Coordinates of C-alpha atoms in Angstrom, one line a residue:
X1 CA 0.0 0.0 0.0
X2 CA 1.4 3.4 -1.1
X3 CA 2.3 6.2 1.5
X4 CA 0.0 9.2 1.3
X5 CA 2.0 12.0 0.1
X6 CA 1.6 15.1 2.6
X7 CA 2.4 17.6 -0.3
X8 CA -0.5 16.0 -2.2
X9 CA -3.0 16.5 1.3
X10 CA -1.2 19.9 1.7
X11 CA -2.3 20.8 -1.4
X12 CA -5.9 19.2 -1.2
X13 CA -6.3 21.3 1.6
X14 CA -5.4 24.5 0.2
X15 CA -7.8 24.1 -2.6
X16 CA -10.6 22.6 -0.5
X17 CA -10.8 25.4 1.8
X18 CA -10.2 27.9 -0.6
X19 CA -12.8 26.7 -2.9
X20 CA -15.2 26.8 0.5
X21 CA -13.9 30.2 1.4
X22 CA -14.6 31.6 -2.0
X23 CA -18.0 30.1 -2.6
X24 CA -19.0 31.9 0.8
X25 CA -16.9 34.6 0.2
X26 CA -18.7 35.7 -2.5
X27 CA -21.9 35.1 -1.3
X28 CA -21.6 36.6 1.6
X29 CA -20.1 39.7 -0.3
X30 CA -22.2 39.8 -3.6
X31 CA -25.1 37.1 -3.1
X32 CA -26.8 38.1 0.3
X33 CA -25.8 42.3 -0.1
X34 CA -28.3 41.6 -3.9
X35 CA -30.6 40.2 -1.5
X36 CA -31.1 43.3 0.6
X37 CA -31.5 45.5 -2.7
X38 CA -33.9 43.6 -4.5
X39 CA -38.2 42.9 -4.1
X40 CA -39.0 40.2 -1.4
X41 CA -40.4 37.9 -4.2
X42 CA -37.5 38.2 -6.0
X43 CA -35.3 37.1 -3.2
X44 CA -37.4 34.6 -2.0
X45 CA -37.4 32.6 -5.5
X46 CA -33.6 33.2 -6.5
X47 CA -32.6 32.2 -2.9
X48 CA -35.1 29.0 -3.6
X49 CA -33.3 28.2 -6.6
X50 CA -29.9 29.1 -5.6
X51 CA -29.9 26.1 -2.4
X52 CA -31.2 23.5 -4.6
X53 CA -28.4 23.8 -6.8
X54 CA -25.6 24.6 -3.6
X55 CA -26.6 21.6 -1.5
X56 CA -25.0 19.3 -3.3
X57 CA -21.4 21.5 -4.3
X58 CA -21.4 23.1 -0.5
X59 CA -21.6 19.8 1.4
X60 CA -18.7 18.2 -1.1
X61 CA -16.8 21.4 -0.6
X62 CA -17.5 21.1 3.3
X63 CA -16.7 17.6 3.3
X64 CA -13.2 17.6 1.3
X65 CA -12.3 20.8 3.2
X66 CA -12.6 18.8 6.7
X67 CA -11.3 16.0 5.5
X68 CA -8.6 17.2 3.8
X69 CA -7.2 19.8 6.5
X70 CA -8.0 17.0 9.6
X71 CA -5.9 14.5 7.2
X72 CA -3.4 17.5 7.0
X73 CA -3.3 17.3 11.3
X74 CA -2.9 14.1 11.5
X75 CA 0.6 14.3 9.4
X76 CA 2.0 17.2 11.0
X77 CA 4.0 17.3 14.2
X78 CA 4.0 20.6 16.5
X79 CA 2.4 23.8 15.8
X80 CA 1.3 22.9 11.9
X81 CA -0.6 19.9 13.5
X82 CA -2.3 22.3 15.6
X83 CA -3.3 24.9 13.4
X84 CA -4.6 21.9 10.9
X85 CA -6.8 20.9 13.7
X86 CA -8.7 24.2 13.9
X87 CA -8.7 24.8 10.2
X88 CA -10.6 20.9 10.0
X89 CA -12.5 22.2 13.5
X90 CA -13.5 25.8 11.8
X91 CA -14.7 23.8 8.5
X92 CA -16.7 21.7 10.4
X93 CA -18.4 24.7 12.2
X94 CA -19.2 26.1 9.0
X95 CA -21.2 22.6 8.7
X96 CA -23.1 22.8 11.7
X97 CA -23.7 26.7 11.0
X98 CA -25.1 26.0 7.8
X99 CA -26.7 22.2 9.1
X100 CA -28.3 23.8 12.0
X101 CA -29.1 27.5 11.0
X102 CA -29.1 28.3 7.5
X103 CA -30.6 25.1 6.5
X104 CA -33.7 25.3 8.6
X105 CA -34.2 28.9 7.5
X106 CA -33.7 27.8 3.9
X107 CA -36.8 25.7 4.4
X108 CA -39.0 28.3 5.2
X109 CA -37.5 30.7 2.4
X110 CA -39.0 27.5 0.6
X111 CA -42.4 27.9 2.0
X112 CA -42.4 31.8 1.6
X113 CA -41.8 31.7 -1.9
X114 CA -45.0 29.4 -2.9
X115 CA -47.0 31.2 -0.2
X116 CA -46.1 34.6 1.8
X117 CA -43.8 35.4 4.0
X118 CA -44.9 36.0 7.9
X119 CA -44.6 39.5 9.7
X120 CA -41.4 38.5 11.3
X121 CA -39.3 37.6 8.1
X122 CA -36.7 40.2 8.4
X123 CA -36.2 38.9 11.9
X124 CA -35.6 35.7 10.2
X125 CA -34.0 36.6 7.5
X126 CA -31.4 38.5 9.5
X127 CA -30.3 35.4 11.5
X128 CA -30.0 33.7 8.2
X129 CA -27.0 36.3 7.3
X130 CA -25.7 36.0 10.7
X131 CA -25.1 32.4 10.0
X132 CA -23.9 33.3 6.9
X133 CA -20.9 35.5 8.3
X134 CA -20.4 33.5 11.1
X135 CA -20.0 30.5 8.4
X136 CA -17.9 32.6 5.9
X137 CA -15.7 33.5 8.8
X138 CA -15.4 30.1 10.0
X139 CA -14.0 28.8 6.4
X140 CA -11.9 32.2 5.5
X141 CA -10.2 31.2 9.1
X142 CA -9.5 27.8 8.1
X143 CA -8.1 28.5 4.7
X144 CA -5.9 30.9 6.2
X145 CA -4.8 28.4 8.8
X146 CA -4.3 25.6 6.4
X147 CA -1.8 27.9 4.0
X148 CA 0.2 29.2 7.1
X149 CA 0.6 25.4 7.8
X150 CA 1.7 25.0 4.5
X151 CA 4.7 27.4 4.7
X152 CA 5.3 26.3 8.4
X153 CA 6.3 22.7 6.5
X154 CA 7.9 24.4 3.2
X155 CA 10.1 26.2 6.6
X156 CA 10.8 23.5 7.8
X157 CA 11.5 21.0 5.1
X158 CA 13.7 23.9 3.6
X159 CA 15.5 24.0 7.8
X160 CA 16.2 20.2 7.1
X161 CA 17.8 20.1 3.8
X162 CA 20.5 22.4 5.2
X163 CA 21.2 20.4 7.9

C-alpha cells in the first residue's frame, strides 16, 4: 500500500478550503448584499433556486475541506498539526452553522416563496445572514490556517535540507 504524500493533502487542503472560502466569500459579499436590494419575491425565488443547486457542491466542498485539513493534522507534528486541527474544527463549524441554522431557514424561504412570507421575516431573514458571516468567517479562518501550515512545513523541510 502506497504512503500518502503530505504535499499532495497539503495541497488538497489548500484548494478545498479555498474553494469553501470563495463560494461563501462571495456570497456573503455579492449574493446576500443583492438580497437586501432587491423585491421580497425576488429574493425569495432566486434564494429557492440558488440552495437547490448549492446543496450538493457546498456539502462536497465542506466535506473535502474537513477531510482534507484533519488528514493535514494528522501528518504534522508541532504547531502545523495544531493549526490543521482548527482549520478541520472551523470547516466543520461552517457545517453545523449551515446544518443547524441556514438550512432550517432555507426551508421556510421555501415555503415563503410558494406562499407569503410572515410579519417577522426580516427577523428571520437576519439570522439567516448572521449564520452566513459566522460560516464565511469560519471557512476564511481555516483556509488561512491551512496555508500558514503549509509554509510552516515548506520552513521547515527547507530547515532540514540544510542540515
Amino acid at each position: 500500500m502506497s504512503k500518502i504524500r503530505p504535499d499532495f493533502v497539503t495541497g488538497v487542503a489548500i484548494l478545498s478550503t479555498g474553494l469553501l472560502a470563495g463560494a461563501f466569500g462571495y456570497g456573503a459579499v455579492n449574493v446576500a448584499a443583492t438580497f437586501d436590494v432587491v423585491p421580497l419575491d425576488v429574493r425569495l425565488t432566486f434564494h429557492t433556486a440558488l440552495m437547490q443547486r448549492n446543496g450538493v457542491v457546498m456539502q462536497t466542498a465542506m466535506a473535502l475541506a474537513a477531510i482534507s485539513s484533519l488528514a493535514l493534522a494528522l501528518l504534522s507534528r508541532g504547531r502545523p498539526r495544531l493549526l490543521a486541527g482548527v482549520a478541520a474544527a472551523l470547516v466543520v463549524t461552517s457545517f453545523l452553522v449551515t446544518r443547524f441554522g441556514n438550512v432550517p431557514i432555507n426551508g421556510l424561504i421555501k415555503v415563503w416563496a410558494v406562499t407569503t412570507a410572515p410579519a417577522d421575516h426580516v427577523a428571520i431573514l437576519d439570522r439567516w445572514e448572521t449564520y452566513n458571516v459566522v460560516r464565511t468567517v469560519a471557512a476564511l479562518t481555516a483556509f488561512v490556517l491551512v496555508i500558514v501550515v503549509s509554509r510552516l512545513k515548506l520552513r521547515d523541510r527547507a530547515r532540514q535540507l540544510e542540515a
